[in-house]
CSV table of C-alpha atoms in Angstrom, one decimal:
chain,number,residue,atom,x,y,z
A,34,MET,CA,-0.2,0.1,-0.3
A,35,ILE,CA,1.7,3.2,-0.8
A,36,ASP,CA,1.8,6.1,1.7
A,37,LEU,CA,0.4,9.2,0.9
A,38,LYS,CA,1.4,11.2,3.6
A,39,LYS,CA,5.1,10.2,2.9
A,40,MET,CA,4.7,9.9,-1.2
A,41,LEU,CA,3.7,14.3,-0.6
A,42,TRP,CA,6.1,15.0,0.5
A,43,TYR,CA,8.5,13.7,-1.7
A,44,TYR,CA,7.2,16.3,-3.9
A,45,VAL,CA,7.4,18.9,-1.5
A,46,LEU,CA,11.3,18.1,-1.6
A,47,VAL,CA,11.4,18.3,-6.0
A,48,PHE,CA,9.6,21.7,-5.2
A,49,PHE,CA,12.0,23.1,-2.4
A,50,GLY,CA,14.9,21.7,-4.4
A,51,ALA,CA,14.3,23.2,-7.8
A,52,LEU,CA,13.5,26.1,-5.7
A,53,LEU,CA,16.6,26.8,-3.8
A,54,PHE,CA,18.8,25.8,-7.8
A,55,ASP,CA,17.3,28.5,-9.5
A,56,ILE,CA,16.3,31.3,-6.6
A,57,VAL,CA,20.5,32.1,-6.6
A,58,PRO,CA,22.6,34.2,-8.4
A,59,PHE,CA,25.3,32.3,-9.1
A,60,PRO,CA,25.9,29.4,-11.5
A,61,PHE,CA,25.1,26.5,-9.8
A,62,PRO,CA,23.2,23.3,-11.5
A,63,PRO,CA,20.0,23.7,-13.3
A,64,ALA,CA,16.8,22.4,-11.1
A,65,PHE,CA,15.5,19.9,-13.6
A,66,THR,CA,18.5,18.1,-12.4
A,67,VAL,CA,17.1,17.9,-8.9
A,68,MET,CA,14.0,16.8,-10.4
A,69,VAL,CA,15.4,13.3,-12.2
A,70,PHE,CA,17.6,12.9,-9.0
A,71,PHE,CA,14.0,12.3,-6.8
A,72,GLN,CA,12.1,11.2,-9.4
A,73,ILE,CA,14.7,8.4,-10.0
A,74,LEU,CA,15.8,8.0,-6.3
A,75,PHE,CA,11.5,8.1,-5.3
A,76,GLY,CA,10.1,6.8,-8.5
A,77,LEU,CA,7.9,9.5,-8.9
A,78,ASN,CA,5.6,9.7,-11.8
A,79,VAL,CA,7.3,11.5,-13.9
A,80,TRP,CA,4.3,14.4,-15.2
A,81,ALA,CA,3.7,15.5,-11.9
A,82,VAL,CA,7.7,16.1,-10.8
A,83,ILE,CA,7.5,18.2,-14.3
A,84,VAL,CA,4.7,20.2,-12.9
A,85,VAL,CA,5.5,20.1,-9.2
A,86,GLY,CA,9.6,21.1,-10.1
A,87,VAL,CA,8.6,23.8,-12.8
A,88,SER,CA,6.4,25.7,-10.8
A,89,GLY,CA,8.9,25.4,-8.0
A,90,SER,CA,12.1,26.7,-11.0
A,91,VAL,CA,9.7,29.4,-11.8
A,92,LEU,CA,8.9,31.1,-8.1
A,93,GLY,CA,12.5,30.6,-7.1
A,94,ARG,CA,13.4,33.1,-10.8
A,95,TYR,CA,10.4,35.4,-9.9
A,96,ILE,CA,12.0,35.6,-6.2
A,97,LEU,CA,15.7,36.2,-7.8
A,98,LEU,CA,13.8,38.9,-9.7
A,99,LEU,CA,12.6,40.8,-7.7
A,100,TYR,CA,15.8,40.9,-4.8
A,101,SER,CA,18.8,41.3,-7.7
A,102,PRO,CA,17.8,45.1,-8.1
A,103,ALA,CA,19.2,45.0,-4.4
A,104,ILE,CA,22.0,43.0,-4.3
A,105,ALA,CA,22.6,44.7,-7.6
A,106,LYS,CA,21.9,48.5,-5.2
A,107,LYS,CA,24.8,47.2,-3.1
A,108,TYR,CA,27.0,45.7,-4.5
A,109,LEU,CA,27.7,47.7,-8.0
A,110,LYS,CA,28.4,51.1,-8.6
A,111,THR,CA,26.2,53.6,-9.8
A,112,SER,CA,27.5,53.1,-13.4
A,113,LYS,CA,27.1,50.0,-13.7
A,114,ASN,CA,23.8,49.6,-12.5
A,115,LYS,CA,22.8,52.6,-14.9
A,116,ASP,CA,24.6,50.4,-17.9
A,117,ILE,CA,22.9,47.3,-17.4
A,118,GLN,CA,19.2,49.6,-16.4
A,119,PHE,CA,20.2,50.5,-20.3
A,120,LEU,CA,20.6,47.3,-21.6
A,121,GLY,CA,17.1,46.2,-20.9
A,122,GLU,CA,15.2,49.3,-22.3
A,123,LYS,CA,16.9,48.1,-25.4
A,124,LEU,CA,15.2,45.1,-24.5
A,125,ASN,CA,11.6,46.5,-23.1
A,126,GLU,CA,11.7,48.3,-26.8
A,127,ASN,CA,9.9,45.5,-28.6
A,128,LYS,CA,8.0,42.8,-25.5
A,129,TRP,CA,7.5,40.5,-28.3
A,130,LYS,CA,10.5,40.3,-29.4
A,131,GLY,CA,12.0,40.1,-25.9
A,132,GLN,CA,9.5,37.5,-25.6
A,133,LEU,CA,10.4,35.0,-27.8
A,134,PHE,CA,14.2,35.3,-27.6
A,135,ILE,CA,13.9,34.0,-23.5
A,136,LEU,CA,11.5,32.0,-25.3
A,137,ALA,CA,14.2,30.4,-27.1
A,138,TYR,CA,16.4,30.6,-24.7
A,139,SER,CA,15.1,28.7,-21.7
A,140,LEU,CA,14.5,25.7,-25.0
A,141,LEU,CA,17.5,25.8,-25.2
A,142,PRO,CA,20.4,24.0,-22.6
A,143,LEU,CA,21.0,27.0,-21.5
A,144,PRO,CA,21.5,28.6,-17.3
A,145,THR,CA,18.9,31.3,-16.9
A,146,THR,CA,20.5,32.9,-14.4
A,147,PRO,CA,22.7,35.8,-16.5
A,148,LEU,CA,19.2,36.6,-17.8
A,149,PHE,CA,17.3,36.9,-14.3
A,150,LEU,CA,20.0,39.1,-13.0
A,151,GLY,CA,19.7,40.5,-16.2
A,152,ALA,CA,16.2,41.8,-16.7
A,153,GLY,CA,16.1,42.1,-12.2
A,154,ILE,CA,18.6,44.4,-12.4
A,155,SER,CA,16.8,46.3,-16.0
A,156,LYS,CA,13.5,46.4,-13.4
A,157,ILE,CA,11.9,44.5,-16.5
A,158,LYS,CA,8.6,44.0,-14.9
A,159,PRO,CA,7.7,40.1,-14.4
A,160,ILE,CA,4.5,39.8,-16.5
A,161,TYR,CA,7.4,40.3,-19.5
A,162,ILE,CA,9.5,37.5,-18.3
A,163,ILE,CA,8.1,34.8,-16.4
A,164,PRO,CA,4.9,33.6,-19.3
A,165,ALA,CA,7.9,32.7,-21.9
A,166,PHE,CA,10.2,31.6,-19.4
A,167,ILE,CA,7.3,29.6,-18.2
A,168,VAL,CA,6.5,27.9,-21.7
A,169,GLY,CA,10.2,27.2,-22.1
A,170,LYS,CA,11.1,25.9,-18.6
A,171,PHE,CA,8.4,23.1,-18.8
A,172,ALA,CA,9.2,21.9,-22.6
A,173,SER,CA,13.0,21.5,-22.0
A,174,ASP,CA,12.3,20.1,-18.0
A,175,THR,CA,9.9,17.6,-19.4
A,176,PHE,CA,12.2,16.1,-22.6
A,177,ALA,CA,14.6,16.3,-19.6
A,178,LEU,CA,12.7,13.9,-17.3
A,179,HIS,CA,11.7,11.9,-19.6
A,180,LEU,CA,15.5,11.3,-20.7
A,181,GLY,CA,16.5,10.6,-17.2
A,182,LYS,CA,13.6,8.5,-17.1
A,183,TYR,CA,14.5,6.1,-19.5
A,184,ALA,CA,18.5,6.5,-18.4
A,185,SER,CA,16.6,5.5,-14.4
A,186,GLU,CA,18.6,1.5,-15.8
A,187,ASN,CA,21.6,3.1,-15.5
A,188,ILE,CA,21.8,4.9,-12.3
A,189,GLN,CA,25.5,5.5,-12.3
A,190,MET,CA,25.2,7.1,-15.8
A,191,ILE,CA,23.9,9.6,-14.1
A,192,ILE,CA,26.5,9.8,-11.6
A,193,ASP,CA,29.0,10.1,-14.5
A,194,ASN,CA,26.8,12.8,-15.8
A,195,THR,CA,27.1,15.0,-12.7
A,196,PHE,CA,30.8,15.5,-14.0
A,197,SER,CA,30.5,15.0,-17.5
A,198,TRP,CA,32.3,17.8,-20.4
A,199,GLN,CA,28.3,19.3,-20.8
A,200,SER,CA,27.5,19.9,-17.3
A,201,VAL,CA,31.4,21.6,-17.0
A,202,SER,CA,30.7,23.7,-20.7
A,203,SER,CA,27.0,24.6,-18.9
A,204,LEU,CA,29.1,25.8,-15.6
A,205,VAL,CA,31.6,27.5,-17.7
A,206,LEU,CA,29.2,28.6,-20.3
A,207,SER,CA,27.5,30.8,-17.4
A,208,LEU,CA,30.3,32.1,-16.0
A,209,VAL,CA,31.7,33.8,-19.4
A,210,LEU,CA,27.5,35.2,-19.6
A,211,LEU,CA,27.8,37.1,-16.3
A,212,PHE,CA,31.1,38.4,-17.6
A,213,PHE,CA,30.2,40.0,-20.3
A,214,LEU,CA,26.5,41.5,-18.4
A,215,PHE,CA,28.6,42.8,-15.8
A,216,PHE,CA,31.6,43.2,-17.8
A,217,ILE,CA,30.9,45.1,-20.9
A,218,ASP,CA,30.6,48.4,-20.9
A,219,TRP,CA,26.3,48.0,-23.1
A,220,ARG,CA,25.7,51.7,-23.4
A,221,THR,CA,28.7,52.1,-25.7
A,222,LEU,CA,28.1,48.9,-27.4
A,223,ILE,CA,24.7,49.4,-28.0
A,224,GLN,CA,24.8,53.3,-29.2
A,225,LYS,CA,28.2,52.7,-30.9
A,226,LYS,CA,28.8,49.6,-31.8
A,227,LYS,CA,32.5,49.0,-29.9
A,228,VAL,CA,33.2,46.9,-27.3
A,229,MET,CA,34.8,47.9,-24.0
A,230,LEU,CA,35.1,46.9,-20.7
A,231,ASN,CA,35.1,48.0,-17.6
A,232,PHE,CA,36.5,46.1,-14.8
A,233,LYS,CA,36.1,48.9,-11.7
A,234,ILE,CA,31.8,48.3,-11.2
A,235,TRP,CA,31.9,47.0,-7.7
A,236,LYS,CA,31.3,49.5,-4.9
């Protein structure tokens, strides 16, 4: 007989695991990794894990959007804050193109931390980023969870993939994107088509 109370707690773990993975403002493994882990470990329903996990992930990214301006104000110089906000204003000029970009970005196996940090610091309204993110996140995590279920017969494969070249590449790419976000002078790049680096951004 299935212990429903215990099963409910498993899904609570999925929710908060995905939330914690996507609430942090620095590169972290994709939230679907913790979703795959719990699905395999406890033999959970894949579709239920997708719905619960994506919900936690979206809430985590929403909270990141809300508090990232406070982090930027505390640690970044005013000039860098204005520079990133300028970038956000440019992305916000055509909201449909912006949402298509977010959707495409979310569908790819790319870290979304730089995207949400930039959007948060730019003070882009959540309504312009969250819906497209939900669609892309649901689609990409559905693929990842079903792939994880297929691979669950060989748990060693999952363990090995934690330190695979794909995992390492994702971390490196996330760091590169954060480097671009913080150290490129976006106003100069957009207005004068000239790449300039500025490393004096911290208070």
